[in-house]
PDB file of C-alpha atoms in Angstrom:
ATOM      1  CA  UNK F   1       9.105  61.538 -40.648  1.00  0.00           C
ATOM      2  CA  UNK F   2       9.659  59.841 -37.376  1.00  0.00           C
ATOM      3  CA  UNK F   3       6.019  60.581 -36.322  1.00  0.00           C
ATOM      4  CA  UNK F   4       4.661  59.016 -39.437  1.00  0.00           C
ATOM      5  CA  UNK F   5       6.663  55.861 -38.945  1.00  0.00           C
ATOM      6  CA  UNK F   6       5.575  55.525 -35.236  1.00  0.00           C
ATOM      7  CA  UNK F   7       1.899  55.865 -36.330  1.00  0.00           C
ATOM      8  CA  UNK F   8       2.196  53.151 -39.035  1.00  0.00           C
ATOM      9  CA  UNK F   9       3.936  50.495 -36.860  1.00  0.00           C
ATOM     10  CA  UNK F  10       0.642  49.408 -34.977  1.00  0.00           C
ATOM     11  CA  UNK F  11      -0.990  48.695 -38.255  1.00  0.00           C
ATOM     12  CA  UNK F  12       1.708  46.510 -39.653  1.00  0.00           C
ATOM     13  CA  UNK F  13       1.725  44.574 -36.380  1.00  0.00           C
ATOM     14  CA  UNK F  14      -2.026  43.943 -36.570  1.00  0.00           C
ATOM     15  CA  UNK F  15      -1.754  42.887 -40.137  1.00  0.00           C
ATOM     16  CA  UNK F  16       0.922  40.283 -39.185  1.00  0.00           C
ATOM     17  CA  UNK F  17      -1.156  39.126 -36.178  1.00  0.00           C
ATOM     18  CA  UNK F  18      -4.213  38.653 -38.203  1.00  0.00           C
ATOM     19  CA  UNK F  19      -2.239  36.646 -40.807  1.00  0.00           C
ATOM     20  CA  UNK F  20      -1.044  34.304 -38.104  1.00  0.00           C
ATOM     21  CA  UNK F  21      -4.627  33.773 -36.945  1.00  0.00           C
ATOM     22  CA  UNK F  22      -5.813  32.962 -40.530  1.00  0.00           C
ATOM     23  CA  UNK F  23      -2.874  30.520 -40.951  1.00  0.00           C
ATOM     24  CA  UNK F  24      -4.075  28.777 -37.791  1.00  0.00           C
ATOM     25  CA  UNK F  25      -7.709  28.634 -38.901  1.00  0.00           C
ATOM     26  CA  UNK F  26      -6.708  27.012 -42.316  1.00  0.00           C
ATOM     27  CA  UNK F  27      -4.549  24.521 -40.597  1.00  0.00           C
ATOM     28  CA  UNK F  28      -7.288  23.451 -38.053  1.00  0.00           C
ATOM     29  CA  UNK F  29     -10.062  23.332 -40.775  1.00  0.00           C
ATOM     30  CA  UNK F  30      -8.320  20.136 -41.970  1.00  0.00           C
ATOM     31  CA  UNK F  31      -8.464  18.321 -38.642  1.00  0.00           C
ATOM     32  CA  UNK F  32     -11.698  16.143 -38.255  1.00  0.00           C
ATOM     33  CA  UNK F  33     -14.362  17.453 -35.890  1.00  0.00           C
ATOM     34  CA  UNK F  34     -16.297  15.180 -33.568  1.00  0.00           C
ATOM     35  CA  UNK F  35     -19.477  16.212 -31.725  1.00  0.00           C
ATOM     36  CA  UNK F  36     -20.439  14.769 -28.307  1.00  0.00           C
ATOM     37  CA  UNK F  37     -23.459  12.893 -29.576  1.00  0.00           C
ATOM     38  CA  UNK F  38     -21.386  11.336 -32.249  1.00  0.00           C
ATOM     39  CA  UNK F  39     -18.957   9.977 -29.722  1.00  0.00           C
ATOM     40  CA  UNK F  40     -21.714   8.719 -27.440  1.00  0.00           C
ATOM     41  CA  UNK F  41     -23.381   6.836 -30.333  1.00  0.00           C
ATOM     42  CA  UNK F  42     -20.050   5.404 -31.507  1.00  0.00           C
ATOM     43  CA  UNK F  43     -18.915   4.055 -28.108  1.00  0.00           C
ATOM     44  CA  UNK F  44     -22.369   3.350 -26.397  1.00  0.00           C
ATOM     45  CA  UNK F  45     -21.817  -0.302 -26.696  1.00  0.00           C
ATOM     46  CA  UNK F  46     -18.564   0.020 -24.723  1.00  0.00           C
ATOM     47  CA  UNK F  47     -19.461   1.909 -21.468  1.00  0.00           C
ATOM     48  CA  UNK F  48     -16.010   1.658 -19.767  1.00  0.00           C
ATOM     49  CA  UNK F  49     -14.330   3.047 -22.824  1.00  0.00           C
ATOM     50  CA  UNK F  50     -16.910   5.793 -23.120  1.00  0.00           C
ATOM     51  CA  UNK F  51     -16.548   6.721 -19.425  1.00  0.00           C
ATOM     52  CA  UNK F  52     -12.699   6.940 -19.980  1.00  0.00           C
ATOM     53  CA  UNK F  53     -13.110   9.341 -22.930  1.00  0.00           C
ATOM     54  CA  UNK F  54     -15.560  11.546 -21.134  1.00  0.00           C
ATOM     55  CA  UNK F  55     -13.366  11.557 -18.133  1.00  0.00           C
ATOM     56  CA  UNK F  56     -10.484  12.598 -20.213  1.00  0.00           C
ATOM     57  CA  UNK F  57     -12.630  15.335 -21.900  1.00  0.00           C
ATOM     58  CA  UNK F  58     -13.540  16.737 -18.431  1.00  0.00           C
ATOM     59  CA  UNK F  59      -9.875  16.942 -17.352  1.00  0.00           C
ATOM     60  CA  UNK F  60      -8.945  18.537 -20.622  1.00  0.00           C
ATOM     61  CA  UNK F  61     -11.658  21.194 -20.186  1.00  0.00           C
ATOM     62  CA  UNK F  62     -10.352  21.900 -16.650  1.00  0.00           C
ATOM     63  CA  UNK F  63      -6.823  22.225 -17.830  1.00  0.00           C
ATOM     64  CA  UNK F  64      -7.785  24.700 -20.680  1.00  0.00           C
ATOM     65  CA  UNK F  65      -9.820  26.821 -18.182  1.00  0.00           C
ATOM     66  CA  UNK F  66      -6.612  27.033 -16.006  1.00  0.00           C
ATOM     67  CA  UNK F  67      -4.418  28.027 -19.064  1.00  0.00           C
ATOM     68  CA  UNK F  68      -6.974  30.581 -20.063  1.00  0.00           C
ATOM     69  CA  UNK F  69      -6.778  32.102 -16.639  1.00  0.00           C
ATOM     70  CA  UNK F  70      -3.021  32.194 -16.642  1.00  0.00           C
ATOM     71  CA  UNK F  71      -3.063  33.584 -20.158  1.00  0.00           C
ATOM     72  CA  UNK F  72      -5.359  36.477 -19.136  1.00  0.00           C
ATOM     73  CA  UNK F  73      -3.287  37.310 -16.101  1.00  0.00           C
ATOM     74  CA  UNK F  74      -0.252  37.305 -18.300  1.00  0.00           C
ATOM     75  CA  UNK F  75      -1.776  39.665 -20.782  1.00  0.00           C
ATOM     76  CA  UNK F  76      -2.986  41.964 -18.059  1.00  0.00           C
ATOM     77  CA  UNK F  77       0.631  41.982 -16.636  1.00  0.00           C
ATOM     78  CA  UNK F  78       1.906  42.918 -20.085  1.00  0.00           C
ATOM     79  CA  UNK F  79      -0.745  45.701 -20.566  1.00  0.00           C
ATOM     80  CA  UNK F  80       0.099  47.298 -17.209  1.00  0.00           C
ATOM     81  CA  UNK F  81       3.812  47.274 -17.523  1.00  0.00           C
ATOM     82  CA  UNK F  82       3.871  48.262 -21.194  1.00  0.00           C
ATOM     83  CA  UNK F  83       6.067  45.386 -22.086  1.00  0.00           C
ATOM     84  CA  UNK F  84       5.984  43.322 -25.231  1.00  0.00           C
ATOM     85  CA  UNK F  85       3.871  40.075 -25.180  1.00  0.00           C
ATOM     86  CA  UNK F  86       5.696  36.764 -25.761  1.00  0.00           C
ATOM     87  CA  UNK F  87       5.812  35.010 -29.030  1.00  0.00           C
ATOM     88  CA  UNK F  88       2.741  33.480 -30.706  1.00  0.00           C
ATOM     89  CA  UNK F  89       2.116  29.855 -31.194  1.00  0.00           C
ATOM     90  CA  UNK F  90       4.207  28.333 -33.934  1.00  0.00           C
ATOM     91  CA  UNK F  91       2.040  27.619 -37.028  1.00  0.00           C
ATOM     92  CA  UNK F  92       0.642  24.247 -37.846  1.00  0.00           C
ATOM     93  CA  UNK F  93       2.861  23.904 -40.829  1.00  0.00           C
ATOM     94  CA  UNK F  94       5.898  23.403 -38.593  1.00  0.00           C
ATOM     95  CA  UNK F  95       4.654  20.042 -37.203  1.00  0.00           C
ATOM     96  CA  UNK F  96       2.905  17.081 -38.741  1.00  0.00           C
ATOM     97  CA  UNK F  97       0.960  16.021 -35.778  1.00  0.00           C
ATOM     98  CA  UNK F  98      -2.120  18.095 -34.816  1.00  0.00           C
ATOM     99  CA  UNK F  99      -1.476  17.633 -31.067  1.00  0.00           C
ATOM    100  CA  UNK F 100       1.617  16.861 -28.976  1.00  0.00           C
ATOM    101  CA  UNK F 101       1.691  14.134 -26.504  1.00  0.00           C
ATOM    102  CA  UNK F 102      -0.022  14.612 -23.259  1.00  0.00           C
ATOM    103  CA  UNK F 103       2.875  13.606 -21.201  1.00  0.00           C
ATOM    104  CA  UNK F 104       5.189  16.192 -22.625  1.00  0.00           C
ATOM    105  CA  UNK F 105       2.863  19.207 -22.299  1.00  0.00           C
ATOM    106  CA  UNK F 106       4.022  21.850 -19.816  1.00  0.00           C
ATOM    107  CA  UNK F 107       0.915  22.978 -17.904  1.00  0.00           C
ATOM    108  CA  UNK F 108       2.538  25.760 -15.968  1.00  0.00           C
ATOM    109  CA  UNK F 109       3.961  27.508 -19.004  1.00  0.00           C
ATOM    110  CA  UNK F 110       1.433  29.635 -21.112  1.00  0.00           C
ATOM    111  CA  UNK F 111       1.165  29.216 -24.803  1.00  0.00           C
ATOM    112  CA  UNK F 112       3.569  31.563 -26.485  1.00  0.00           C
ATOM    113  CA  UNK F 113       2.603  33.952 -29.303  1.00  0.00           C
ATOM    114  CA  UNK F 114       4.549  34.879 -32.518  1.00  0.00           C
ATOM    115  CA  UNK F 115       6.840  37.737 -31.959  1.00  0.00           C
ATOM    116  CA  UNK F 116       5.639  41.143 -33.370  1.00  0.00           C
ATOM    117  CA  UNK F 117       7.918  43.560 -35.137  1.00  0.00           C
ATOM    118  CA  UNK F 118      11.101  44.251 -33.380  1.00  0.00           C
ATOM    119  CA  UNK F 119      10.925  48.032 -33.838  1.00  0.00           C
ATOM    120  CA  UNK F 120       7.870  48.396 -31.834  1.00  0.00           C
ATOM    121  CA  UNK F 121       6.986  48.355 -28.011  1.00  0.00           C
ATOM    122  CA  UNK F 122       3.272  48.585 -28.324  1.00  0.00           C
ATOM    123  CA  UNK F 123       1.223  45.634 -27.039  1.00  0.00           C
ATOM    124  CA  UNK F 124      -1.399  44.109 -29.357  1.00  0.00           C
ATOM    125  CA  UNK F 125      -4.996  45.289 -29.044  1.00  0.00           C
ATOM    126  CA  UNK F 126      -7.544  43.506 -26.853  1.00  0.00           C
ATOM    127  CA  UNK F 127      -9.820  42.567 -29.550  1.00  0.00           C
ATOM    128  CA  UNK F 128      -7.113  40.418 -31.427  1.00  0.00           C
ATOM    129  CA  UNK F 129      -6.177  38.728 -28.162  1.00  0.00           C
ATOM    130  CA  UNK F 130      -9.652  37.539 -27.455  1.00  0.00           C
ATOM    131  CA  UNK F 131     -10.130  36.360 -30.962  1.00  0.00           C
ATOM    132  CA  UNK F 132      -6.901  34.439 -30.759  1.00  0.00           C
ATOM    133  CA  UNK F 133      -7.624  32.872 -27.459  1.00  0.00           C
ATOM    134  CA  UNK F 134     -11.089  31.718 -28.644  1.00  0.00           C
ATOM    135  CA  UNK F 135      -9.631  30.221 -31.751  1.00  0.00           C
ATOM    136  CA  UNK F 136      -6.782  28.520 -29.751  1.00  0.00           C
ATOM    137  CA  UNK F 137      -9.484  27.041 -27.335  1.00  0.00           C
ATOM    138  CA  UNK F 138     -11.469  25.600 -30.190  1.00  0.00           C
ATOM    139  CA  UNK F 139      -8.544  24.219 -31.952  1.00  0.00           C
ATOM    140  CA  UNK F 140      -7.316  22.380 -28.851  1.00  0.00           C
ATOM    141  CA  UNK F 141     -10.733  21.034 -28.061  1.00  0.00           C
ATOM    142  CA  UNK F 142     -11.088  19.548 -31.483  1.00  0.00           C
ATOM    143  CA  UNK F 143      -7.633  18.087 -31.261  1.00  0.00           C
ATOM    144  CA  UNK F 144      -8.214  16.583 -27.848  1.00  0.00           C
ATOM    145  CA  UNK F 145     -11.368  14.951 -29.155  1.00  0.00           C
ATOM    146  CA  UNK F 146      -9.472  13.497 -32.093  1.00  0.00           C
ATOM    147  CA  UNK F 147      -6.807  12.122 -29.787  1.00  0.00           C
ATOM    148  CA  UNK F 148      -9.371  10.593 -27.422  1.00  0.00           C
ATOM    149  CA  UNK F 149     -11.089   8.828 -30.421  1.00  0.00           C
ATOM    150  CA  UNK F 150      -7.785   7.525 -31.789  1.00  0.00           C
ATOM    151  CA  UNK F 151      -7.095   6.197 -28.256  1.00  0.00           C
ATOM    152  CA  UNK F 152     -10.473   4.670 -27.988  1.00  0.00           C
ATOM    153  CA  UNK F 153     -10.040   2.822 -31.448  1.00  0.00           C
ATOM    154  CA  UNK F 154      -6.881   1.160 -30.143  1.00  0.00           C
ATOM    155  CA  UNK F 155      -8.573  -0.491 -27.230  1.00  0.00           C
ATOM    156  CA  UNK F 156     -10.372  -3.946 -27.845  1.00  0.00           C
ATOM    157  CA  UNK F 157     -14.002  -4.255 -26.853  1.00  0.00           C
ATOM    158  CA  UNK F 158     -14.324  -5.208 -23.291  1.00  0.00           C
ATOM    159  CA  UNK F 159     -15.569  -8.831 -22.606  1.00  0.00           C
ATOM    160  CA  UNK F 160     -18.337  -9.051 -19.988  1.00  0.00           C
ATOM    161  CA  UNK F 161     -16.891 -10.273 -16.607  1.00  0.00           C
ATOM    162  CA  UNK F 162     -17.673 -13.865 -15.745  1.00  0.00           C
ATOM    163  CA  UNK F 163     -19.401 -14.718 -12.517  1.00  0.00           C
ATOM    164  CA  UNK F 164     -16.413 -16.956 -11.457  1.00  0.00           C
ATOM    165  CA  UNK F 165     -14.100 -13.940 -11.721  1.00  0.00           C
ATOM    166  CA  UNK F 166     -16.610 -11.837  -9.760  1.00  0.00           C
ATOM    167  CA  UNK F 167     -16.885 -14.459  -7.038  1.00  0.00           C
ATOM    168  CA  UNK F 168     -13.059 -14.719  -6.858  1.00  0.00           C
ATOM    169  CA  UNK F 169     -12.878 -11.006  -6.642  1.00  0.00           C
ATOM    170  CA  UNK F 170     -15.438 -10.792  -3.700  1.00  0.00           C
ATOM    171  CA  UNK F 171     -13.570 -13.580  -1.890  1.00  0.00           C
ATOM    172  CA  UNK F 172     -10.289 -11.800  -2.125  1.00  0.00           C
ATOM    173  CA  UNK F 173     -11.891  -8.564  -0.907  1.00  0.00           C
ATOM    174  CA  UNK F 174     -13.356 -10.321   2.186  1.00  0.00           C
ATOM    175  CA  UNK F 175      -9.938 -11.866   2.872  1.00  0.00           C
ATOM    176  CA  UNK F 176      -8.279  -8.471   2.788  1.00  0.00           C
ATOM    177  CA  UNK F 177     -10.923  -6.932   4.990  1.00  0.00           C
ATOM    178  CA  UNK F 178     -10.664  -9.729   7.556  1.00  0.00           C
ATOM    179  CA  UNK F 179      -6.812  -9.510   7.610  1.00  0.00           C
ATOM    180  CA  UNK F 180      -6.959  -5.680   8.058  1.00  0.00           C
ATOM    181  CA  UNK F 181      -9.557  -5.830  10.793  1.00  0.00           C
ATOM    182  CA  UNK F 182      -9.102  -8.810  12.989  1.00  0.00           C
ATOM    183  CA  UNK F 183     -11.811  -9.574  15.334  1.00  0.00           C
ATOM    184  CA  UNK F 184     -11.187  -9.188  19.144  1.00  0.00           C
ATOM    185  CA  UNK F 185     -12.120 -12.874  19.720  1.00  0.00           C
ATOM    186  CA  UNK F 186      -9.466 -14.070  17.347  1.00  0.00           C
ATOM    187  CA  UNK F 187      -6.793 -11.802  19.382  1.00  0.00           C
ATOM    188  CA  UNK F 188      -8.043 -13.199  22.500  1.00  0.00           C
ATOM    189  CA  UNK F 189      -7.543 -16.948  21.479  1.00  0.00           C
ATOM    190  CA  UNK F 190      -4.159 -16.174  20.040  1.00  0.00           C
ATOM    191  CA  UNK F 191      -3.119 -14.612  23.296  1.00  0.00           C
ATOM    192  CA  UNK F 192      -4.137 -17.698  25.053  1.00  0.00           C
ATOM    193  CA  UNK F 193      -2.342 -19.950  22.506  1.00  0.00           C
ATOM    194  CA  UNK F 194       0.880 -18.062  22.988  1.00  0.00           C
ATOM    195  CA  UNK F 195       1.104 -18.792  26.732  1.00  0.00           C
ATOM    196  CA  UNK F 196       3.664 -21.446  27.496  1.00  0.00           C
ATOM    197  CA  UNK F 197       2.026 -24.682  28.625  1.00  0.00           C
ATOM    198  CA  UNK F 198       1.979 -25.184  32.261  1.00  0.00           C
ATOM    199  CA  UNK F 199       3.946 -27.983  33.832  1.00  0.00           C
ATOM    200  CA  UNK F 200       1.522 -30.770  34.924  1.00  0.00           C
ATOM    201  CA  UNK F 201       1.743 -31.344  38.457  1.00  0.00           C
ATOM    202  CA  UNK F 202       2.469 -34.859  39.589  1.00  0.00           C
ATOM    203  CA  UNK F 203      -0.152 -36.766  41.452  1.00  0.00           C
ATOM    204  CA  UNK F 204       0.726 -36.964  45.105  1.00  0.00           C
ATOM    205  CA  UNK F 205       0.095 -40.523  46.562  1.00  0.00           C
ATOM    206  CA  UNK F 206      -0.671 -41.075  50.154  1.00  0.00           C
ATOM    207  CA  UNK F 207       2.274 -41.939  52.476  1.00  0.00           C
ATOM    208  CA  UNK F 208       2.461 -45.690  53.010  1.00  0.00           C
ATOM    209  CA  UNK F 209       5.548 -45.920  55.301  1.00  0.00           C
ATOM    210  CA  UNK F 210       7.704 -43.649  57.417  1.00  0.00           C
ATOM    211  CA  UNK F 211      11.327 -44.572  58.433  1.00  0.00           C
ATOM    212  CA  UNK F 212      13.664 -42.694  60.927  1.00  0.00           C
ATOM    213  CA  UNK F 213      17.213 -43.907  60.820  1.00  0.00           C
ATOM    214  CA  UNK F 214      20.811 -42.754  61.047  1.00  0.00           C
ATOM    215  CA  UNK F 215      21.999 -44.891  58.072  1.00  0.00           C
ATOM    216  CA  UNK F 216      22.567 -43.077  54.902  1.00  0.00           C
ATOM    217  CA  UNK F 217      21.994 -44.584  52.417  1.00  0.00           C
ATOM    218  CA  UNK F 218      19.299 -46.733  53.978  1.00  0.00           C
ATOM    219  CA  UNK F 219      18.937 -50.145  52.385  1.00  0.00           C
ATOM    220  CA  UNK F 220      15.309 -51.343  51.932  1.00  0.00           C
ATOM    221  CA  UNK F 221      15.932 -54.044  49.338  1.00  0.00           C
ATOM    222  CA  UNK F 222      14.729 -51.888  46.503  1.00  0.00           C
ATOM    223  CA  UNK F 223      16.650 -49.984  43.778  1.00  0.00           C
ATOM    224  CA  UNK F 224      15.996 -46.230  43.432  1.00  0.00           C
ATOM    225  CA  UNK F 225      16.862 -43.438  41.045  1.00  0.00           C
ATOM    226  CA  UNK F 226      17.753 -39.953  42.063  1.00  0.00           C
ATOM    227  CA  UNK F 227      14.933 -37.654  41.133  1.00  0.00           C
ATOM    228  CA  UNK F 228      16.298 -34.281  42.441  1.00  0.00           C
ATOM    229  CA  UNK F 229      16.903 -32.622  45.744  1.00  0.00           C
ATOM    230  CA  UNK F 230      15.966 -29.346  47.559  1.00  0.00           C
ATOM    231  CA  UNK F 231      17.217 -27.311  50.640  1.00  0.00           C
ATOM    232  CA  UNK F 232      14.814 -25.702  53.116  1.00  0.00           C
ATOM    233  CA  UNK F 233      15.427 -22.057  53.634  1.00  0.00           C
ATOM    234  CA  UNK F 234      14.376 -21.901  57.306  1.00  0.00           C
ATOM    235  CA  UNK F 235      16.304 -24.941  58.686  1.00  0.00           C
ATOM    236  CA  UNK F 236      18.867 -25.532  55.963  1.00  0.00           C
ATOM    237  CA  UNK F 237      17.956 -29.255  55.910  1.00  0.00           C
ATOM    238  CA  UNK F 238      18.295 -31.101  52.486  1.00  0.00           C
ATOM    239  CA  UNK F 239      15.645 -33.282  51.030  1.00  0.00           C
ATOM    240  CA  UNK F 240      16.532 -35.910  48.382  1.00  0.00           C
ATOM    241  CA  UNK F 241      13.754 -37.435  46.068  1.00  0.00           C
ATOM    242  CA  UNK F 242      13.927 -40.960  44.757  1.00  0.00           C
ATOM    243  CA  UNK F 243      11.673 -42.941  42.419  1.00  0.00           C
ATOM    244  CA  UNK F 244      11.662 -46.612  41.885  1.00  0.00           C
ATOM    245  CA  UNK F 245      14.070 -48.031  39.295  1.00  0.00           C
ATOM    246  CA  UNK F 246      11.049 -49.689  37.624  1.00  0.00           C
ATOM    247  CA  UNK F 247       9.256 -46.385  37.118  1.00  0.00           C
ATOM    248  CA  UNK F 248       9.601 -46.984  33.273  1.00  0.00           C
ATOM    249  CA  UNK F 249       7.614 -50.085  33.654  1.00  0.00           C
ATOM    250  CA  UNK F 250       4.773 -48.326  35.538  1.00  0.00           C
ATOM    251  CA  UNK F 251       5.863 -48.415  39.225  1.00  0.00           C
ATOM    252  CA  UNK F 252       4.682 -45.209  40.900  1.00  0.00           C
ATOM    253  CA  UNK F 253       6.516 -45.518  44.195  1.00  0.00           C
ATOM    254  CA  UNK F 254       8.741 -42.583  45.360  1.00  0.00           C
ATOM    255  CA  UNK F 255      10.437 -41.743  48.462  1.00  0.00           C
ATOM    256  CA  UNK F 256      11.798 -38.596  50.232  1.00  0.00           C
ATOM    257  CA  UNK F 257      14.934 -38.745  52.407  1.00  0.00           C
ATOM    258  CA  UNK F 258      15.110 -35.548  54.677  1.00  0.00           C
ATOM    259  CA  UNK F 259      18.034 -34.792  56.866  1.00  0.00           C
ATOM    260  CA  UNK F 260      17.374 -33.623  60.384  1.00  0.00           C
ATOM    261  CA  UNK F 261      19.651 -31.329  62.581  1.00  0.00           C
ATOM    262  CA  UNK F 262      20.259 -34.129  65.067  1.00  0.00           C
ATOM    263  CA  UNK F 263      21.954 -36.233  62.355  1.00  0.00           C
ATOM    264  CA  UNK F 264      18.926 -38.625  61.659  1.00  0.00           C
ATOM    265  CA  UNK F 265      17.174 -39.178  58.446  1.00  0.00           C
ATOM    266  CA  UNK F 266      13.412 -39.127  57.930  1.00  0.00           C
ATOM    267  CA  UNK F 267      12.277 -41.327  54.962  1.00  0.00           C
ATOM    268  CA  UNK F 268       8.676 -41.144  53.624  1.00  0.00           C
ATOM    269  CA  UNK F 269       7.464 -43.777  51.197  1.00  0.00           C
ATOM    270  CA  UNK F 270       4.447 -43.050  48.862  1.00  0.00           C
ATOM    271  CA  UNK F 271       2.741 -45.791  46.706  1.00  0.00           C
ATOM    272  CA  UNK F 272       2.913 -49.552  46.408  1.00  0.00           C
ATOM    273  CA  UNK F 273       5.557 -51.388  44.365  1.00  0.00           C
ATOM    274  CA  UNK F 274       4.779 -53.811  41.653  1.00  0.00           C
ATOM    275  CA  UNK F 275       5.245 -57.454  42.274  1.00  0.00           C
ATOM    276  CA  UNK F 276       8.487 -57.627  40.218  1.00  0.00           C
ATOM    277  CA  UNK F 277      10.160 -54.663  42.101  1.00  0.00           C
ATOM    278  CA  UNK F 278      11.214 -56.855  45.126  1.00  0.00           C
ATOM    279  CA  UNK F 279      12.659 -59.837  43.105  1.00  0.00           C
ATOM    280  CA  UNK F 280      16.165 -58.318  42.883  1.00  0.00           C
ATOM    281  CA  UNK F 281      18.702 -60.114  44.984  1.00  0.00           C
ATOM    282  CA  UNK F 282      21.045 -57.954  46.819  1.00  0.00           C
ATOM    283  CA  UNK F 283      24.397 -59.381  47.957  1.00  0.00           C
ATOM    284  CA  UNK F 284      26.719 -57.560  50.337  1.00  0.00           C
ATOM    285  CA  UNK F 285      30.283 -59.078  50.352  1.00  0.00           C
ATOM    286  CA  UNK F 286      32.395 -57.068  52.899  1.00  0.00           C
TER     287      UNK F 286
END
């Protein structure tokens, strides 16, 4: 009795497997079918949208090919290890939509098969597996075409680009290219501009008078403003620079008072005073 039961189990499994395939075929027969030439004729006036549909179709075919390879490897693994195959795909009566959203599809997981009888450990035959894979491939192909056409119908016709927009786009591209690859000449000029401006050297006038005296300060009937001082490193003597108090009115006269080691002072005058510089009356009341 036990031998008879074991012999009839594969037959019942094959019958249930074929019933599932027929149910999937009946469900997919109701879905609309689209041929490639029909899609091209319908969207030939919209080249961008047609390009998007064909690109999506190519990507979908690549994904199906990878899934078919994974499914074949999985079936080979089950055949070699004598383990039961995973559950079949759920029938189309369990869902109202013919295709799930693309963003929720798990590409790494193979499509499950409906579970066979729990009392058997024999894997299904190869002819049923191949027929089911072919049917599943055709079904997903038609479903993908339906989804792409539905997506295409939601897009509005593309308006031809205006020449002004093209010109603006080209101008922006040129600006990006120039900013990404600056010319060496521009960098050279930028380096020169970054250098701090050099201090303009004052014009040196010829010496007009030299005075040697022991008086400090030396009174020469003019008013002066201190313009700085320096100390010589070799001798340690100090030099004081003066400019005429009428320098803001245009007088260029300046003098240098240098102290000597013998206690005398050497005064050098440069330039000529204005006529109004000597009109100041000096009164010394001691």
